[in-house]
PDB file of C-alpha atoms and ligand atoms in Angstrom:
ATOM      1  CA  UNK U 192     -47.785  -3.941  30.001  1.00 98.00           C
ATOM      2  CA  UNK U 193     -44.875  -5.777  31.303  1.00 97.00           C
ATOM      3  CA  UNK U 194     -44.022  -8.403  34.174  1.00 95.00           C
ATOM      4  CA  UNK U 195     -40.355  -6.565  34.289  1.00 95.00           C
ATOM      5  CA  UNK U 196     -41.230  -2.884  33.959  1.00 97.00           C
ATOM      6  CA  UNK U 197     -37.821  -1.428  35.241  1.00 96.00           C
ATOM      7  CA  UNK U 198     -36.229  -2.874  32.103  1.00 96.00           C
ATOM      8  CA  UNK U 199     -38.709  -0.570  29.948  1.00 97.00           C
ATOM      9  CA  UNK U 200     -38.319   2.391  32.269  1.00 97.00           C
ATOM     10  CA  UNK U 201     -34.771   3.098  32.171  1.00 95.00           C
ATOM     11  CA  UNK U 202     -34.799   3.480  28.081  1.00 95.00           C
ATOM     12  CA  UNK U 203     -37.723   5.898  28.176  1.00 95.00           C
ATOM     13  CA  UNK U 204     -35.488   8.278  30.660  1.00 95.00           C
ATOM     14  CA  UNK U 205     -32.831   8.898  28.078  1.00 94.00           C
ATOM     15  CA  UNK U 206     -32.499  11.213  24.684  1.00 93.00           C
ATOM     16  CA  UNK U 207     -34.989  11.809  22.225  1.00 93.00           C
ATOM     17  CA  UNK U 208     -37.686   9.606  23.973  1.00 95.00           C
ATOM     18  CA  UNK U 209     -37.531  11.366  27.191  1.00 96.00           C
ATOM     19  CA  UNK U 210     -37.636  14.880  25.292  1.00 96.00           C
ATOM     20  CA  UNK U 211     -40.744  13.997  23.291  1.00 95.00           C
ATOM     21  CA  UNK U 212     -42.493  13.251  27.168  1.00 96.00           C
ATOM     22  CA  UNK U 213     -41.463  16.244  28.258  1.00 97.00           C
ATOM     23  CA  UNK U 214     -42.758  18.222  25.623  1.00 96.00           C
ATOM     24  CA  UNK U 215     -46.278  16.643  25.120  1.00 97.00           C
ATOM     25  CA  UNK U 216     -45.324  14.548  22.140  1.00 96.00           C
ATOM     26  CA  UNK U 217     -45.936  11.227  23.662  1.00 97.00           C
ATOM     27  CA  UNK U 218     -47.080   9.862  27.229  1.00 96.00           C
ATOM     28  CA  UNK U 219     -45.749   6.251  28.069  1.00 97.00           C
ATOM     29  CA  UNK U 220     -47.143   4.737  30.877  1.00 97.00           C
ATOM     30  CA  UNK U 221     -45.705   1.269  32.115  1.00 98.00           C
ATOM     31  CA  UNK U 222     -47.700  -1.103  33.699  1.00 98.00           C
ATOM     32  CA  UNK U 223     -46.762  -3.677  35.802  1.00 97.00           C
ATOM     33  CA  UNK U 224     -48.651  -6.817  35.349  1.00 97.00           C
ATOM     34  CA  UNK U 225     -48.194  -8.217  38.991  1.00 97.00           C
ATOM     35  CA  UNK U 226     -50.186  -5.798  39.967  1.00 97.00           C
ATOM     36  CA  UNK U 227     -53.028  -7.011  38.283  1.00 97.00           C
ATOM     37  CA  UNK U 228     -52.754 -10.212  39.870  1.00 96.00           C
ATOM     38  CA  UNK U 229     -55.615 -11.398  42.436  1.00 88.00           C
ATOM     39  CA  UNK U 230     -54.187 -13.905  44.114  1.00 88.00           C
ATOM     40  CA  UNK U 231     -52.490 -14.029  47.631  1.00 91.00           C
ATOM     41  CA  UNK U 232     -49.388 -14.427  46.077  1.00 93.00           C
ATOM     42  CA  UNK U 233     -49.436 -12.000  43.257  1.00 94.00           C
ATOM     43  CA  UNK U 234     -48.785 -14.602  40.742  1.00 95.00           C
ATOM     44  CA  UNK U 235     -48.653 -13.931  37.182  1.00 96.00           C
ATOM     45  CA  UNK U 236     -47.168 -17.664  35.566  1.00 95.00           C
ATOM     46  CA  UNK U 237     -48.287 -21.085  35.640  1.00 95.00           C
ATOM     47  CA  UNK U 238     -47.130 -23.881  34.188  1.00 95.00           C
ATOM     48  CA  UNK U 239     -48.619 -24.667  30.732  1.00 95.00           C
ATOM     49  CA  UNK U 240     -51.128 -27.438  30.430  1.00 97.00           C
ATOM     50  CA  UNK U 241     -49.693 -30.739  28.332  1.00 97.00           C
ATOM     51  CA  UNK U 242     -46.393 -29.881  29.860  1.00 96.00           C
ATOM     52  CA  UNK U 243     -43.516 -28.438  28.488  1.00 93.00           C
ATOM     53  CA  UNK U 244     -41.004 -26.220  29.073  1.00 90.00           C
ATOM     54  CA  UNK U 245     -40.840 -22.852  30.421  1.00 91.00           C
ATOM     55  CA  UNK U 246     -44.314 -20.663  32.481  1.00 94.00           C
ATOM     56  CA  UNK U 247     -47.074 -19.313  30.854  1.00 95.00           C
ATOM     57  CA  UNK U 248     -48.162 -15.548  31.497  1.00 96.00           C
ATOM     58  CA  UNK U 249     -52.035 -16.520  32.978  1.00 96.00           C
ATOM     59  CA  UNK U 250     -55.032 -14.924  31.381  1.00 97.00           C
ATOM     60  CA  UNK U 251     -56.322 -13.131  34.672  1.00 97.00           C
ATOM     61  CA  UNK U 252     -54.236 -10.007  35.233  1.00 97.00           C
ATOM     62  CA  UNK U 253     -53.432  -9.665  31.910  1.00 98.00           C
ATOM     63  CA  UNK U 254     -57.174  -8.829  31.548  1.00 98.00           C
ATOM     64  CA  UNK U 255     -57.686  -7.350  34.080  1.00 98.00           C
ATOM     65  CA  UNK U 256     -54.432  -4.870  33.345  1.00 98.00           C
ATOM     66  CA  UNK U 257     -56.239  -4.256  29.832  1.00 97.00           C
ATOM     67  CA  UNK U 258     -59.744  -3.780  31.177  1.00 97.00           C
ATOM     68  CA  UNK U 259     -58.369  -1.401  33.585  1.00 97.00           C
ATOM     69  CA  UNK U 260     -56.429   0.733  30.459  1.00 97.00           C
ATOM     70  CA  UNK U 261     -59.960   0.799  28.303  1.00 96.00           C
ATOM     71  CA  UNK U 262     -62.015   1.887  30.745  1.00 97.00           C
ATOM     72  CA  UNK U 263     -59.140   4.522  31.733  1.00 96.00           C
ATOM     73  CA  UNK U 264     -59.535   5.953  27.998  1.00 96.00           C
ATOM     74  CA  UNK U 265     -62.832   5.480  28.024  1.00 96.00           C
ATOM     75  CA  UNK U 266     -63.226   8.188  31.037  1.00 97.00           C
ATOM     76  CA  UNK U 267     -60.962  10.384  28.724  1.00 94.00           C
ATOM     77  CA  UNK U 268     -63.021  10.126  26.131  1.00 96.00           C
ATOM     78  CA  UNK U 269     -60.418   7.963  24.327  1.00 93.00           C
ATOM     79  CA  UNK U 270     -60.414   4.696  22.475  1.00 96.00           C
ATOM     80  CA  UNK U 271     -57.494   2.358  22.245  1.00 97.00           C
ATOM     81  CA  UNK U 272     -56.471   1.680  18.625  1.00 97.00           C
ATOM     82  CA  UNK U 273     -54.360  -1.481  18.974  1.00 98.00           C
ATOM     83  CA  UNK U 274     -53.504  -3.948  21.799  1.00 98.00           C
ATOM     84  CA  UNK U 275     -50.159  -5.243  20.081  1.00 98.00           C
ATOM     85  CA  UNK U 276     -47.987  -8.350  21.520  1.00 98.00           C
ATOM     86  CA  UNK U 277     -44.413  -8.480  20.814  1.00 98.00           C
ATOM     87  CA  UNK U 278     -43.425 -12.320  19.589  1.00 97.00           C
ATOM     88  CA  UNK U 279     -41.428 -13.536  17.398  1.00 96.00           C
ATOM     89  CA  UNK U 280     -44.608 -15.012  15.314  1.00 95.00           C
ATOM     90  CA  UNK U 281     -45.894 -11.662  14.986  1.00 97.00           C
ATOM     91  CA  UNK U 282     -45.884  -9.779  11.465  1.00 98.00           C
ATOM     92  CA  UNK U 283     -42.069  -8.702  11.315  1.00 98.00           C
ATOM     93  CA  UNK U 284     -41.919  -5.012  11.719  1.00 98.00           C
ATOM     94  CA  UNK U 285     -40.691  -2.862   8.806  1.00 96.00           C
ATOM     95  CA  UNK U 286     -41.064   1.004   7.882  1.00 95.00           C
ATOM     96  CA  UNK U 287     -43.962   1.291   6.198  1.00 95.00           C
ATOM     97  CA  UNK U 288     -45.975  -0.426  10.008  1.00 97.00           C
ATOM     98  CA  UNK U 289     -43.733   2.144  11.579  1.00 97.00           C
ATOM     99  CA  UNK U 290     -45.338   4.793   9.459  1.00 96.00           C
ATOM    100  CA  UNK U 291     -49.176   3.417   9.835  1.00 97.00           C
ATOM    101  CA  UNK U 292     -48.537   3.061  13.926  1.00 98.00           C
ATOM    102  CA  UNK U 293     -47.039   6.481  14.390  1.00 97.00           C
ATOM    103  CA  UNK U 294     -50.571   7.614  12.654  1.00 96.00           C
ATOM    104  CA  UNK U 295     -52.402   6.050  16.335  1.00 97.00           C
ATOM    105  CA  UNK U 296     -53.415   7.945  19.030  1.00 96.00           C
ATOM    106  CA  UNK U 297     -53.610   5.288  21.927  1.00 97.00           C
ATOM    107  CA  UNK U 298     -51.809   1.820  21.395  1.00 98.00           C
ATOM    108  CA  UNK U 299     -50.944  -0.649  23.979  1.00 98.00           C
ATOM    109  CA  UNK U 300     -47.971  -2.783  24.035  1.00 98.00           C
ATOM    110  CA  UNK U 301     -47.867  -6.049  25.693  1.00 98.00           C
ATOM    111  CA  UNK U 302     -44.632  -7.838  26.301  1.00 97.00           C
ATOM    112  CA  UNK U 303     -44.806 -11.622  27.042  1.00 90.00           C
ATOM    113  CA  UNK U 304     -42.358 -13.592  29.019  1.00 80.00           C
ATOM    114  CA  UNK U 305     -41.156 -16.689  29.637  1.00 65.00           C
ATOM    115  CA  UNK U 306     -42.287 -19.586  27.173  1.00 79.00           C
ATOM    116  CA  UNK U 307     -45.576 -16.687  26.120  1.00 91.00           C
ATOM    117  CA  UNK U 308     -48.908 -16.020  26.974  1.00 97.00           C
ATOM    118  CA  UNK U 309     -52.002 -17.622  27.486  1.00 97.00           C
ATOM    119  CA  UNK U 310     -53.915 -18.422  24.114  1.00 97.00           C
ATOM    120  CA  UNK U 311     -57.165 -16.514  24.974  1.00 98.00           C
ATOM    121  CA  UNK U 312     -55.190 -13.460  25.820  1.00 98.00           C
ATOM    122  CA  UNK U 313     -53.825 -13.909  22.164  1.00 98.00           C
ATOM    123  CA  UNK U 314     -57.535 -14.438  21.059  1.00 98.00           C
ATOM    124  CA  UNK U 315     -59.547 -11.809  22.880  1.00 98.00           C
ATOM    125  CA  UNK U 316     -57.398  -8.723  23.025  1.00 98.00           C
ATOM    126  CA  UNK U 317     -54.482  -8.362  21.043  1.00 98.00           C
ATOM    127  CA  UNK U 318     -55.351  -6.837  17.823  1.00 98.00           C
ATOM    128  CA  UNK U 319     -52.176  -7.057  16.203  1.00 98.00           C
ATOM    129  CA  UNK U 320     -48.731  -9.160  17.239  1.00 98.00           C
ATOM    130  CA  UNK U 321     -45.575  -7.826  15.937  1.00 98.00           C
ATOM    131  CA  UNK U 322     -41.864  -9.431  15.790  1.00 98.00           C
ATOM    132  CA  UNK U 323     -38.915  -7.479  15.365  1.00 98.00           C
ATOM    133  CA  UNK U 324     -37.107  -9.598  13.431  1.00 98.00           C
ATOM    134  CA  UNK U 325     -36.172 -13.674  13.231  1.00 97.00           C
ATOM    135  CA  UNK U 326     -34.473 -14.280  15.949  1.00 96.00           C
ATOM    136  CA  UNK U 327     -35.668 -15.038  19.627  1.00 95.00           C
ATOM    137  CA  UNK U 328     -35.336 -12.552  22.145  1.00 96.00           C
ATOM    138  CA  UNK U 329     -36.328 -13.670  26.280  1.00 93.00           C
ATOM    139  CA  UNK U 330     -39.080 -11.771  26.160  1.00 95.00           C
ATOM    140  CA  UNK U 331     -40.781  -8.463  24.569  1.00 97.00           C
ATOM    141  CA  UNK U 332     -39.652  -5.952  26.710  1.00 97.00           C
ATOM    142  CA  UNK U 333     -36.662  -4.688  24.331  1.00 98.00           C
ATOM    143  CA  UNK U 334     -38.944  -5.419  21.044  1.00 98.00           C
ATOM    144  CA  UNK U 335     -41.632  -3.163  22.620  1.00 98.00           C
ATOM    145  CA  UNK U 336     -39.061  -0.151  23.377  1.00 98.00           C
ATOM    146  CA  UNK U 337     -37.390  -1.108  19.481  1.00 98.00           C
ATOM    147  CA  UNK U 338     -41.153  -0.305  18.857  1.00 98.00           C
ATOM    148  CA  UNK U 339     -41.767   2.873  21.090  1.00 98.00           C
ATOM    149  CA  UNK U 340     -38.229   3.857  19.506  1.00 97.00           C
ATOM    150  CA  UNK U 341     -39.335   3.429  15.919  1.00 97.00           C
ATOM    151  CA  UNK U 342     -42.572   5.164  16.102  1.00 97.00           C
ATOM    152  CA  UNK U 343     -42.380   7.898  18.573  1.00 96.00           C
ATOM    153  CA  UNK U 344     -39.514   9.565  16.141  1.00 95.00           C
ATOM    154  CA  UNK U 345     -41.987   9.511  13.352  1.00 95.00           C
ATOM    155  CA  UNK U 346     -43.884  11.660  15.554  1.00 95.00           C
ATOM    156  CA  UNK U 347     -44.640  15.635  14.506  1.00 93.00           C
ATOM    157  CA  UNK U 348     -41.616  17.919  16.247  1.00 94.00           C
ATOM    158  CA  UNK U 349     -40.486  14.739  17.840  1.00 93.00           C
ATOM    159  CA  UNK U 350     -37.226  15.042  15.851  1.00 92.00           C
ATOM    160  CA  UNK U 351     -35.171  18.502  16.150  1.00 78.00           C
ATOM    161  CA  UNK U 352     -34.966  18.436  12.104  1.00 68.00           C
ATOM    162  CA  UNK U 353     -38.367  18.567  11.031  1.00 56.00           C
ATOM    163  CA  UNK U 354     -37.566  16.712   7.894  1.00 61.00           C
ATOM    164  CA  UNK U 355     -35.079  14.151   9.401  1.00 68.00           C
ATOM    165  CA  UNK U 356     -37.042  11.398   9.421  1.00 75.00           C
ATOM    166  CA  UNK U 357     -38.276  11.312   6.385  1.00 67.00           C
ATOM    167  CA  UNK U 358     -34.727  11.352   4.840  1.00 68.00           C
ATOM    168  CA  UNK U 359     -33.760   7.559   6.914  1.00 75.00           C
ATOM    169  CA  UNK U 360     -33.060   4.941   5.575  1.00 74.00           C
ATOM    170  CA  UNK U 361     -35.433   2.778   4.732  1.00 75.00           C
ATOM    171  CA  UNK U 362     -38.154   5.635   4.204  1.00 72.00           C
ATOM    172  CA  UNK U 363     -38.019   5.465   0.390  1.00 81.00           C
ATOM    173  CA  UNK U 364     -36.191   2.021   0.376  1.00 85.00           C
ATOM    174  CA  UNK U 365     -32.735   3.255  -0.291  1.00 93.00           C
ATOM    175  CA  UNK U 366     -30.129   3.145   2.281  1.00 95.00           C
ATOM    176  CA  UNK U 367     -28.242   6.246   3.756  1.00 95.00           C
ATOM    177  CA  UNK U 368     -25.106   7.866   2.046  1.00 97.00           C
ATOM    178  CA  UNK U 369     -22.037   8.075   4.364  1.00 97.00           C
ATOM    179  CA  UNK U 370     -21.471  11.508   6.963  1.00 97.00           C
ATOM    180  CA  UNK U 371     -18.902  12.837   7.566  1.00 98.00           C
ATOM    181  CA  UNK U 372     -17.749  15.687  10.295  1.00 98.00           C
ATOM    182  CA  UNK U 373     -15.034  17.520  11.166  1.00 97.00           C
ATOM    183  CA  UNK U 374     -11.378  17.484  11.171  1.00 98.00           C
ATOM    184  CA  UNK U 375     -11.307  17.260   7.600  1.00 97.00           C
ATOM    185  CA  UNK U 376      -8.182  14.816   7.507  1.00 98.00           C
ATOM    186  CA  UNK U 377      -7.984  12.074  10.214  1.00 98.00           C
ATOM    187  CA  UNK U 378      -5.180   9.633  10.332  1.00 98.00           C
ATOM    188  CA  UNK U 379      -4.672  10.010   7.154  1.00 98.00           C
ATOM    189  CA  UNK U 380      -8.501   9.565   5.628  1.00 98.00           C
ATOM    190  CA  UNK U 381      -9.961  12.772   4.304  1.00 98.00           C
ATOM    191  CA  UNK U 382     -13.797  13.709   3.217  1.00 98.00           C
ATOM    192  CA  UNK U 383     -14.898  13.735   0.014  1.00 98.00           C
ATOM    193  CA  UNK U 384     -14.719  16.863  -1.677  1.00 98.00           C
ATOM    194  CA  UNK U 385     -18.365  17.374  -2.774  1.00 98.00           C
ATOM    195  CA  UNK U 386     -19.542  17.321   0.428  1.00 98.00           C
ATOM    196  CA  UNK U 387     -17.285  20.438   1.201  1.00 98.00           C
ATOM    197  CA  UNK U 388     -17.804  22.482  -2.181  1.00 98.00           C
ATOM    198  CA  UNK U 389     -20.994  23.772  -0.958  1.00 97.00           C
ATOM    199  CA  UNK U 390     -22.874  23.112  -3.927  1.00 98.00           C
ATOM    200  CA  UNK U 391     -25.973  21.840  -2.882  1.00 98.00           C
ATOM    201  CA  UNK U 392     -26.904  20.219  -6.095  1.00 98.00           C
ATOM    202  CA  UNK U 393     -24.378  18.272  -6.510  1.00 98.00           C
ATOM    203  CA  UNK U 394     -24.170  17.303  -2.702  1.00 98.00           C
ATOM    204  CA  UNK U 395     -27.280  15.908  -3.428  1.00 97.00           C
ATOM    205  CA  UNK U 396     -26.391  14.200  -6.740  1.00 98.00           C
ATOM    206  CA  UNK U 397     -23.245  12.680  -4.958  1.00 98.00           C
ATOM    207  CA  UNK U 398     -25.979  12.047  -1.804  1.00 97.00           C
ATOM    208  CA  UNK U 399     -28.230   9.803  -3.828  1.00 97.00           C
ATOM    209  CA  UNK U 400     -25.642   8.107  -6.149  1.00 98.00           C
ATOM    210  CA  UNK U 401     -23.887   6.917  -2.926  1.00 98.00           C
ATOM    211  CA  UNK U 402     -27.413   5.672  -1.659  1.00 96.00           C
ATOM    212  CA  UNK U 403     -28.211   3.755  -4.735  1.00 96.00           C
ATOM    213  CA  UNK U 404     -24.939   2.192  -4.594  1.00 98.00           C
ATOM    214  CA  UNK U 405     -24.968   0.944  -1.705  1.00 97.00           C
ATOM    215  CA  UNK U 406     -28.262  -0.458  -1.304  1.00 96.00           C
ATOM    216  CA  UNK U 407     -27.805  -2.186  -4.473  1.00 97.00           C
ATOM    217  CA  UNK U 408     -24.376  -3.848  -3.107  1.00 98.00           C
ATOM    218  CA  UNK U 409     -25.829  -4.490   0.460  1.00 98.00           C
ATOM    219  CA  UNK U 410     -29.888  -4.951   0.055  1.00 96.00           C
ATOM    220  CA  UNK U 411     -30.691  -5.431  -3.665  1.00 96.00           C
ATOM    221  CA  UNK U 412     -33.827  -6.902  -2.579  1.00 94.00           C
ATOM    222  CA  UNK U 413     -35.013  -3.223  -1.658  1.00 92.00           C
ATOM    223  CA  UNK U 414     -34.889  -2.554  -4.914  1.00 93.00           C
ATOM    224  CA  UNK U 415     -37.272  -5.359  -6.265  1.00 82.00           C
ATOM    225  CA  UNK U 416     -40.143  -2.719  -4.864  1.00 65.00           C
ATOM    226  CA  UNK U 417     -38.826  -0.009  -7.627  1.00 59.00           C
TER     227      UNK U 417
HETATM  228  N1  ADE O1319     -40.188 -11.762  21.972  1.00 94.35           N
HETATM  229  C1  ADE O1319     -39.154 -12.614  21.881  1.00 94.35           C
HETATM  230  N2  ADE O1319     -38.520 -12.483  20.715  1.00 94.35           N
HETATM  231  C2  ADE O1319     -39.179 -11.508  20.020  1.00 94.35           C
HETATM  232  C3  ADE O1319     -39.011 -10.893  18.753  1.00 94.35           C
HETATM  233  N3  ADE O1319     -38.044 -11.262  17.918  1.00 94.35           N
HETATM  234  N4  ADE O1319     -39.878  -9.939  18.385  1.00 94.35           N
HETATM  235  C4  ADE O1319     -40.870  -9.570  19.212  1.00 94.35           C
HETATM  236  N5  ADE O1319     -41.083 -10.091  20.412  1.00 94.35           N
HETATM  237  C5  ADE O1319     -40.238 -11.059  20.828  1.00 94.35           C
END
């Protein structure tokens, strides 16, 4: 649900996303919240009570929008699991939510705008409010498609490499070990040798020492967890 729905669409066209719609993995439907509006004209914002800065996204069509959606699955024979809003004072999304999401048939992202939405929005429907991270974004349009992104490649046959997501970073805590591909020597930087002395063993050896190393120069707090 989104007051600027051809910034969401575009995203959802491309790559891996737009493969996993086509073959029955997932089924994103945008929703414009304007059209929800009642009003003569179509108005979504208001300015927020006590003054202030910036418009507030008004209760009405956001409820209506929402209403709409649940009685939609309801006819299916669905339930929606989570209403989630994007905000930056939302639980800050890691792996592991990733993970516990992608396990959900039927969520429904809401991206605010402007200075945010109304309060009782907050307080009768949304069922869970994620941030993607500490900084302020104009509104939740790119965290929701960072959180389409993260979720939907979690996803069963999503991936062309069955096991490929399991092997990210971030999946076990460690970080990745460097790739390389071909040529072999490039401006004068070649590829480490294990990787092309097809032994698997130690590939994987060289794979996790380079992993551990890393993630202990560049995120030592991932380790804490071990
Ligand atoms: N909306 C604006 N900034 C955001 C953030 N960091 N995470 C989620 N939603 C947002």
């Amino acid at each position: 649900m989104t007051a600027l729905p051809e910034i969401v669409r575009g995203p959802l066209q491309h790559s891996i996303l737009r493969r996993a719609a086509q073959k029955g993995l997932i089924d994103i439907q945008v929703h414009d919240i304007r059209d929800y509006a009642t009003d003569k004209h179509r108005q979504i914002d208001d300015y927020p009570y006590g003054g202030g800065a910036g418009m507030v996204l008004k209760p009405e069509p956001i409820f209506a929008c929402i209403e709409a959606l649940q009685q939609q699955a309801a006819e299916a024979g669905q339930a929606i699991d989570d209403v989630i809003f994007l905000t930056p004072d939302g639980e800050v999304l890691h792996q592991k939510l990733a993970n516990e999401l992608s396990l959900k048939k039927h969520l429904v992202l809401l991206a605010g705008h402007y200075k945010g939405v109304d309060q009782r929005v907050r307080d009768a429907l949304v069922t869970r409010e994620i941030s993607i991270g500490d900084y302020v974004l104009s509104g939740g349009e790119l965290p929701a498609l960072v959180l389409v992104d993260a979720v939907a490649r979690l996803l069963p046959g999503v991936l062309g490499d069955a096991t490929s997501a399991l092997s990210d970073s971030f999946q076990d805590d460690l970080l990745d070990a460097p790739v390389y591909t071909r040529p072999a020597a490039f401006r004068g930087a070649g590829v480490p040798d294990v990787l092309r002395s097809g032994d698997h063993r130690r590939i994987a050896a060289w794979r996790e020492e380079q992993r551990l190393a890393k993630t202990r120069e560049r995120r030592p707090d991932l380790l804490d967890d071990h």
